[in-house]
Coordinates of C-alpha atoms and ligand atoms in Angstrom, one line a residue:
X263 CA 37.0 27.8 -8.9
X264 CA 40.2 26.5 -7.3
X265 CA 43.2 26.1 -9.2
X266 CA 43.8 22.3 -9.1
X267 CA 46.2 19.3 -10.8
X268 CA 44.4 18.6 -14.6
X269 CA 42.9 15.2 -14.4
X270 CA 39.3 13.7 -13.0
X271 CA 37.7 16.3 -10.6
X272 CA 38.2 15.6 -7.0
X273 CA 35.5 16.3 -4.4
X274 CA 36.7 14.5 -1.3
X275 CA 38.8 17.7 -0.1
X276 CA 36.5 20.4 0.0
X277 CA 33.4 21.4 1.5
X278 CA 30.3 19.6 0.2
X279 CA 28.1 23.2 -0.3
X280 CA 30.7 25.0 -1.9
X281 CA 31.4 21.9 -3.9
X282 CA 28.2 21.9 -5.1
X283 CA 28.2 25.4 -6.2
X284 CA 31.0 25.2 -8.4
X285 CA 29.5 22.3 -9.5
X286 CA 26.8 24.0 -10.7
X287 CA 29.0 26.0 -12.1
X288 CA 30.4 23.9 -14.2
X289 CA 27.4 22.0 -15.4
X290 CA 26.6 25.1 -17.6
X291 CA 30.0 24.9 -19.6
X292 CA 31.9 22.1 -21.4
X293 CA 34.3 20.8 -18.4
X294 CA 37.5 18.7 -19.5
X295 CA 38.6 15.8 -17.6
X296 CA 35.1 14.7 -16.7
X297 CA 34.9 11.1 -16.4
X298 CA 31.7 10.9 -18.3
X299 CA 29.9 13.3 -20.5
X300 CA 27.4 15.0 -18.8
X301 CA 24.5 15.9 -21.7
X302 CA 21.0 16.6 -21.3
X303 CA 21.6 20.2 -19.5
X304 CA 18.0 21.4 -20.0
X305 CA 16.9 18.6 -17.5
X306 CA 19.6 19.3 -14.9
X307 CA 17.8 20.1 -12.0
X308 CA 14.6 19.0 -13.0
X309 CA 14.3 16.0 -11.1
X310 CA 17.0 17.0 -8.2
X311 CA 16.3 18.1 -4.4
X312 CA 18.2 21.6 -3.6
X313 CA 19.2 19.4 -0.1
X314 CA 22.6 19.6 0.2
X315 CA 24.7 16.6 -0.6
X316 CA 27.3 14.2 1.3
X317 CA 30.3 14.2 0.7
X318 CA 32.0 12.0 -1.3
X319 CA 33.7 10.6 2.1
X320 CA 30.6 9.6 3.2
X321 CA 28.9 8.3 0.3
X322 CA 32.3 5.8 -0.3
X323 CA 32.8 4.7 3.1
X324 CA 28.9 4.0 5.2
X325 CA 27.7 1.3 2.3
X326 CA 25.7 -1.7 2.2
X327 CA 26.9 -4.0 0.1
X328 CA 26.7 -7.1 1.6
X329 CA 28.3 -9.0 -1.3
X330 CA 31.5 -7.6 0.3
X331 CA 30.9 -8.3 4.1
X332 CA 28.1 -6.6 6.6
X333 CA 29.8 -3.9 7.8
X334 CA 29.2 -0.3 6.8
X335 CA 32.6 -0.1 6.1
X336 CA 33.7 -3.6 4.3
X337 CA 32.8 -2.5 1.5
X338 CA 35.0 0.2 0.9
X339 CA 37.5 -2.2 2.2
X340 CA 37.0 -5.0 0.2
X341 CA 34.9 -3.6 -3.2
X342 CA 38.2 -3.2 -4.8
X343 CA 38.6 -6.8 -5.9
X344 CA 35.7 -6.7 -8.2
X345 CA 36.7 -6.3 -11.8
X346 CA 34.2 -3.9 -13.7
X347 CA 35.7 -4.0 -16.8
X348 CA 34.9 -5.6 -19.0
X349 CA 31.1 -5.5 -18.3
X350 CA 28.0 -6.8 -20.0
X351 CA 24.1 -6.8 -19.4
X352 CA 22.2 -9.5 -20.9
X353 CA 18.8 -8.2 -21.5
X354 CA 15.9 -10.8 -22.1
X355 CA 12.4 -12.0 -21.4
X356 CA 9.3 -10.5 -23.2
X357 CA 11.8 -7.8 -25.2
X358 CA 11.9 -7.3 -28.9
X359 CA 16.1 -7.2 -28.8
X360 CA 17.1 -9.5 -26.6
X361 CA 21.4 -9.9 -26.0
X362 CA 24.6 -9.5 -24.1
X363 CA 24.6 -5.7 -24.4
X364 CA 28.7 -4.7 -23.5
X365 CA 28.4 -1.6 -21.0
X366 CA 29.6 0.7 -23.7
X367 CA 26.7 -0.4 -25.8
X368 CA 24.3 -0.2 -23.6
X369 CA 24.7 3.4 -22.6
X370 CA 25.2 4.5 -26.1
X371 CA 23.3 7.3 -27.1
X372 CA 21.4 7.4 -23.2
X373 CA 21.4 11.1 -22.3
X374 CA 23.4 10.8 -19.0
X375 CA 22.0 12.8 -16.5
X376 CA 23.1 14.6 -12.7
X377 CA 20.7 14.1 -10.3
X378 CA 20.9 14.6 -7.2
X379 CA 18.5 12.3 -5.2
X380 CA 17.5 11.8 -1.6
X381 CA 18.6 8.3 -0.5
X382 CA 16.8 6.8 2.4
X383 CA 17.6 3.4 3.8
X384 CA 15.1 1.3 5.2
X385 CA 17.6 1.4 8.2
X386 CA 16.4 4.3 9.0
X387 CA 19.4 6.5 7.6
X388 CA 20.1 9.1 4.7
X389 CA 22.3 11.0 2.4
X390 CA 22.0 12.9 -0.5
X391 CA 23.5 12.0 -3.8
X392 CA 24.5 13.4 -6.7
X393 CA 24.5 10.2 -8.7
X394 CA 24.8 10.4 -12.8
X395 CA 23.0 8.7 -14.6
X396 CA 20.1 8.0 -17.5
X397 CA 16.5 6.8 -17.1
X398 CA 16.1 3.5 -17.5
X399 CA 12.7 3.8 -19.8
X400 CA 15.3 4.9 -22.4
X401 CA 16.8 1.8 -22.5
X402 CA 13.5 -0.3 -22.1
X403 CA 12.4 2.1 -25.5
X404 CA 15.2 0.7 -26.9
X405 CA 15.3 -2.8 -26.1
X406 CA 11.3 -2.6 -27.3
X407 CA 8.9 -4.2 -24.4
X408 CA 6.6 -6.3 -25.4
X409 CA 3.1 -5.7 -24.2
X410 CA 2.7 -8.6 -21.6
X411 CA 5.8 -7.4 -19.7
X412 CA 4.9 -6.0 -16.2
X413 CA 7.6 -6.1 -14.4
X414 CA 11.9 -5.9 -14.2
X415 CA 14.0 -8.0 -13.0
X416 CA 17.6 -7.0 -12.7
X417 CA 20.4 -9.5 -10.9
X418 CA 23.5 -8.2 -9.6
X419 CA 27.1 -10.4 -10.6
X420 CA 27.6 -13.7 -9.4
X421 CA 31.7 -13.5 -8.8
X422 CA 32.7 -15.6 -5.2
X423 CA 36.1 -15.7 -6.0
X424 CA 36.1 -11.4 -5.9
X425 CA 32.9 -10.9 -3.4
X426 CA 33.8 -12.6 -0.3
X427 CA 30.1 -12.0 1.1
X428 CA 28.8 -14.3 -1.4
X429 CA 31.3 -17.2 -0.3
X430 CA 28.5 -17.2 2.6
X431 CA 25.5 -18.3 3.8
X432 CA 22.6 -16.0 5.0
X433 CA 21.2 -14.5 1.2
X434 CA 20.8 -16.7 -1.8
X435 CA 23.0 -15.3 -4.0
X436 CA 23.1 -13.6 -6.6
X437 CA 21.2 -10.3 -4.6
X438 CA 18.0 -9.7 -7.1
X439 CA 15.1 -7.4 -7.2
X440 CA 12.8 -6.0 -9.3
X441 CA 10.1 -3.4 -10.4
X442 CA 6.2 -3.1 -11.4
X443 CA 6.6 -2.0 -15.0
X444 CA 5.5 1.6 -14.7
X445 CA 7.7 2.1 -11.9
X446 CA 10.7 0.9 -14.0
X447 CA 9.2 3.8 -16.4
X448 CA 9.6 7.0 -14.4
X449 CA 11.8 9.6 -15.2
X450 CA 12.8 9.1 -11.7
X451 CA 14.2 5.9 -11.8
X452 CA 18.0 6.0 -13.5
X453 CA 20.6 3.7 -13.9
X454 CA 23.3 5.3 -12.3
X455 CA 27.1 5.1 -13.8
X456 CA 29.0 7.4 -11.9
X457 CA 28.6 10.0 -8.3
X458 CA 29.9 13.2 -7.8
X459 CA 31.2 13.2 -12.1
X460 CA 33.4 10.6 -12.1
X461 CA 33.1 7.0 -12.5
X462 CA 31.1 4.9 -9.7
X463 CA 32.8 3.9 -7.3
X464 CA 33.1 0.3 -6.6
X465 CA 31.6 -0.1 -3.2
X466 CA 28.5 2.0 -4.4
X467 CA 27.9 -0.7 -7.4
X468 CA 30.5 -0.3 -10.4
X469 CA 29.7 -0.3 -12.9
X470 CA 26.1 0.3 -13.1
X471 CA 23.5 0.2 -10.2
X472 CA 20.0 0.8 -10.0
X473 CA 18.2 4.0 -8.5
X474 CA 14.9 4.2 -7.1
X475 CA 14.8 7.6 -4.8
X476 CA 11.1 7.2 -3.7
X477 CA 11.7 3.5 -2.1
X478 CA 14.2 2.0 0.5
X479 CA 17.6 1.7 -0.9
X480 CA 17.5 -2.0 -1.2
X481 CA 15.2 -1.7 -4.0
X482 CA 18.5 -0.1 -5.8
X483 CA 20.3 -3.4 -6.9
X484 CA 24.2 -2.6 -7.5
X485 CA 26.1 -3.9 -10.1
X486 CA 23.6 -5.5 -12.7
X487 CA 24.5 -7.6 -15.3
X488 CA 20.6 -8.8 -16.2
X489 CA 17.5 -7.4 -16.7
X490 CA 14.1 -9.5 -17.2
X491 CA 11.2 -8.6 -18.4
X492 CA 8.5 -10.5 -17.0
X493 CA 4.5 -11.2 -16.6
X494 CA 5.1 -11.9 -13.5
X495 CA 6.2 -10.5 -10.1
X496 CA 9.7 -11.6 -9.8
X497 CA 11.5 -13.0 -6.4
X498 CA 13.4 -10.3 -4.6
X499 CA 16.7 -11.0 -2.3
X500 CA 14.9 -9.1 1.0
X501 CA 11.3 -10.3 0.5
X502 CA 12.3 -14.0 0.4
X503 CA 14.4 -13.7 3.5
X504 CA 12.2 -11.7 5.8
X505 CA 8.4 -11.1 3.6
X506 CA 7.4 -9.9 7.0
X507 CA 9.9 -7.0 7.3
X508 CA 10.7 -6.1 3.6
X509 CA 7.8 -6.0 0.8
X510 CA 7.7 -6.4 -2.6
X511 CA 7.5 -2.6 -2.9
X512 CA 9.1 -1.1 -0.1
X513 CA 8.2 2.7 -1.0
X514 CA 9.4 4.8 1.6
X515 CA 6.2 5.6 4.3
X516 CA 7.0 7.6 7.4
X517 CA 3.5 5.5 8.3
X518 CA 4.3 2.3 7.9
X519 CA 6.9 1.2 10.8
X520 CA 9.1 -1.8 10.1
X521 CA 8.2 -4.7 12.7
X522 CA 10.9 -3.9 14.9
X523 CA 11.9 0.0 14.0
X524 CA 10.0 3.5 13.1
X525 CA 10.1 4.4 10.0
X526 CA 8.7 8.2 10.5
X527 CA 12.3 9.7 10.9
X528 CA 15.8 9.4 9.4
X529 CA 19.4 10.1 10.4
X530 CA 20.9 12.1 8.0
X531 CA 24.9 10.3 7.5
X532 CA 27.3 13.7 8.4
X533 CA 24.5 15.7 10.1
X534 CA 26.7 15.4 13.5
X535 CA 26.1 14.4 16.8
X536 CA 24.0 18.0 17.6
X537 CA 21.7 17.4 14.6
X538 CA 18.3 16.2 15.6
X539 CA 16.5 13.6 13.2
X540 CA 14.7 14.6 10.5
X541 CA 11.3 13.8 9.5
X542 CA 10.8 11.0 6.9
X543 CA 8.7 12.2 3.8
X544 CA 5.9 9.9 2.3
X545 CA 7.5 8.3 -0.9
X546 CA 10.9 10.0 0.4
X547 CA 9.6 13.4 -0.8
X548 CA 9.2 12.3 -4.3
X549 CA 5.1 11.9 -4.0
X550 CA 4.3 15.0 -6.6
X551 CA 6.1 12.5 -9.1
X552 CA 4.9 8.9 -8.2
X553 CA 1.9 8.8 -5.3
X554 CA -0.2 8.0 -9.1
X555 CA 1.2 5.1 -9.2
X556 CA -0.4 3.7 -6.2
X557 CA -3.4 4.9 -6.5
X558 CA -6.4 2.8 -4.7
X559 CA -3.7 0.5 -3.4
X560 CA -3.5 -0.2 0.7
X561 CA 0.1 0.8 1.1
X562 CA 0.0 -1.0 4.9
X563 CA -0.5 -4.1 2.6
X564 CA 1.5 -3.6 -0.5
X565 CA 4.6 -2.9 1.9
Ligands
LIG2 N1 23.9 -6.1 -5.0 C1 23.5 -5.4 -3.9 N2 22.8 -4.3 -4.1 C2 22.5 -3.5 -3.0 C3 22.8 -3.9 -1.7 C4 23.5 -5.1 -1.5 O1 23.9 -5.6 -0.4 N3 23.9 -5.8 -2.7 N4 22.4 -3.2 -0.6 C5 21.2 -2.3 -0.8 C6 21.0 -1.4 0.3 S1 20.2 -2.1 1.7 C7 21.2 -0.1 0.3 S2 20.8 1.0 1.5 C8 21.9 0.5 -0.9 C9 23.1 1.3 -0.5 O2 23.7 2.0 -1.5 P1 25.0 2.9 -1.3 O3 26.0 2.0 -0.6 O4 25.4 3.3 -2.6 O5 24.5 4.0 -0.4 O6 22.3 -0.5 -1.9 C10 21.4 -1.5 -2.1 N5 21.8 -2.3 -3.2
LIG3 MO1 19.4 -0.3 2.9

């Protein structure tokens, strides 16, 4: 391990392999200066592809965030202004503990979790990224589902004086989307509160964001502050402004082309110019885990 200045780790400055290698490393011992404990070790690599990962450089400055302009790179520019702290998630609907749940609260006692997910856009691009994070059926144990719930609904902050984007036109704001019940219940999908072991960064949805790694990236809704359960399929930011491009579902399907692009391969963000494109895998490679889900469904239909 390098010698290095005591204080958070820093990634951006070193290669992204042999980053992850003395990351690894360090996963196995008690590390000091972590910005959030990272518990749980059994599982650590359970759940993860062995892909490499971006680098932090790339994961912080290619975004879509369109809260903060439309750019790939406005939001690295402009996330800044959002203030993360304090932070609160009201959780309601067909729950047994309904509140305002402060972010320290909420994550109380949640095993947080590396994983390091593929990320696939429905853009057609890709990284991979070490998010942390914990599963998000821990906290629906706690917050006790009732039995009609299912689905989720989570809703991302409503704050026009510090995200310029929604000082606009073009989305009806705030940016919502949502879940099937048992999706919201793999191990798979996390709530992720930090990237590469420190906190999350503010253009990739400080303080807490959604993952999904088997569907497009919209379906992982950055910084939440309510979740709904529901008996109903909820309204979702992309399917109301374009139900012909973007579905309620939008698992990743190197078989179902969007309207006006292919979907059967992906440009991986930092391959370099030389790379070729890679070859989009059904339910973005996490079908071992999730294809039961969807079984008997036509997923040309349920999009
Ligand atoms: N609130 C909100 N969440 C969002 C978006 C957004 O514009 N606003 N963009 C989505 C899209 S299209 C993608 S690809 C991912 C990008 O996440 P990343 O910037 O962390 O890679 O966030 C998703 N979550
Ligand atoms: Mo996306």
């Amino acid at each position: 391990m390098p010698a290095r200045a005591p204080g958070p780790l820093r990634w951006s400055d070193v290669t992204p392999k042999a980053t992850w290698i003395n990351r690894r490393a360090l996963l196995t011992g008690a590390v000091a200066g972590l910005a959030l404990p990272v518990v749980a070790r059994a599982d650590v690599g359970r759940y993860s592809t062995d892909a490499a990962p971006n680098t932090l450089e790339e994961i912080t400055n290619y975004n879509n965030y369109y809260e903060f302009g439309w750019n790939k790179d406005d939001p690295a520019a402009y996330a800044g202004a959002l203030t993360t702290d304090p932070w609160a998630v009201s959780i309601g609907g067909l729950v047994d503990r309904p509140g305002s749940y402060d972010l320290a609260d909420l994550i109380k006692g949640q095993p947080i979790e590396e994983r390091i997910y593929r990320f696939r856009c429905v853009e057609a691009w890709s990284m991979v990224i070490p998010w942390q994070g914990f599963q998000l059926a821990g906290l629906l144990d706690r917050v006790g589902v009732q039995a009609s719930a299912k689905y989720v609904a989570f809703e991302t902050v409503y704050r026009p004086d510090e995200m310029p984007g929604q000082r606009g036109g073009g989305i009806n704001w705030p940016y919502v989307e949502g879940l099937r019940l048992d999706e919201a219940m793999n191990p798979l999908t996390i709530l992720a509160t930090g990237l590469y072991g420190e906190e999350m960064p503010k253009q990739n949805g400080a303080p807490i964001r959604l993952v999904v790694p088997w569907k497009y990236g919209f379906k992982s809704i950055k910084s939440i502050v309510k979740i709904t359960l529901t008996a109903e399929q909820p309204r979702t930011t992309w399917q109301e402004l374009q139900p012909s491009e973007y579905g309620f579902y939008a698992n990743v399907n190197p078989e179902v082309d969007h309207p006006r692009w292919s979907q059967a391969t992906e440009r991986r963000i930092g391959a370099g110019v030389f790379a070729g494109r890679e070859e989009t895998l059904m339910f973005n490679g996490y079908g071992e885990e999730v294809a039961a889900l969807y079984a008997g469904m036509d997923l040309a239909v349920n999009y």
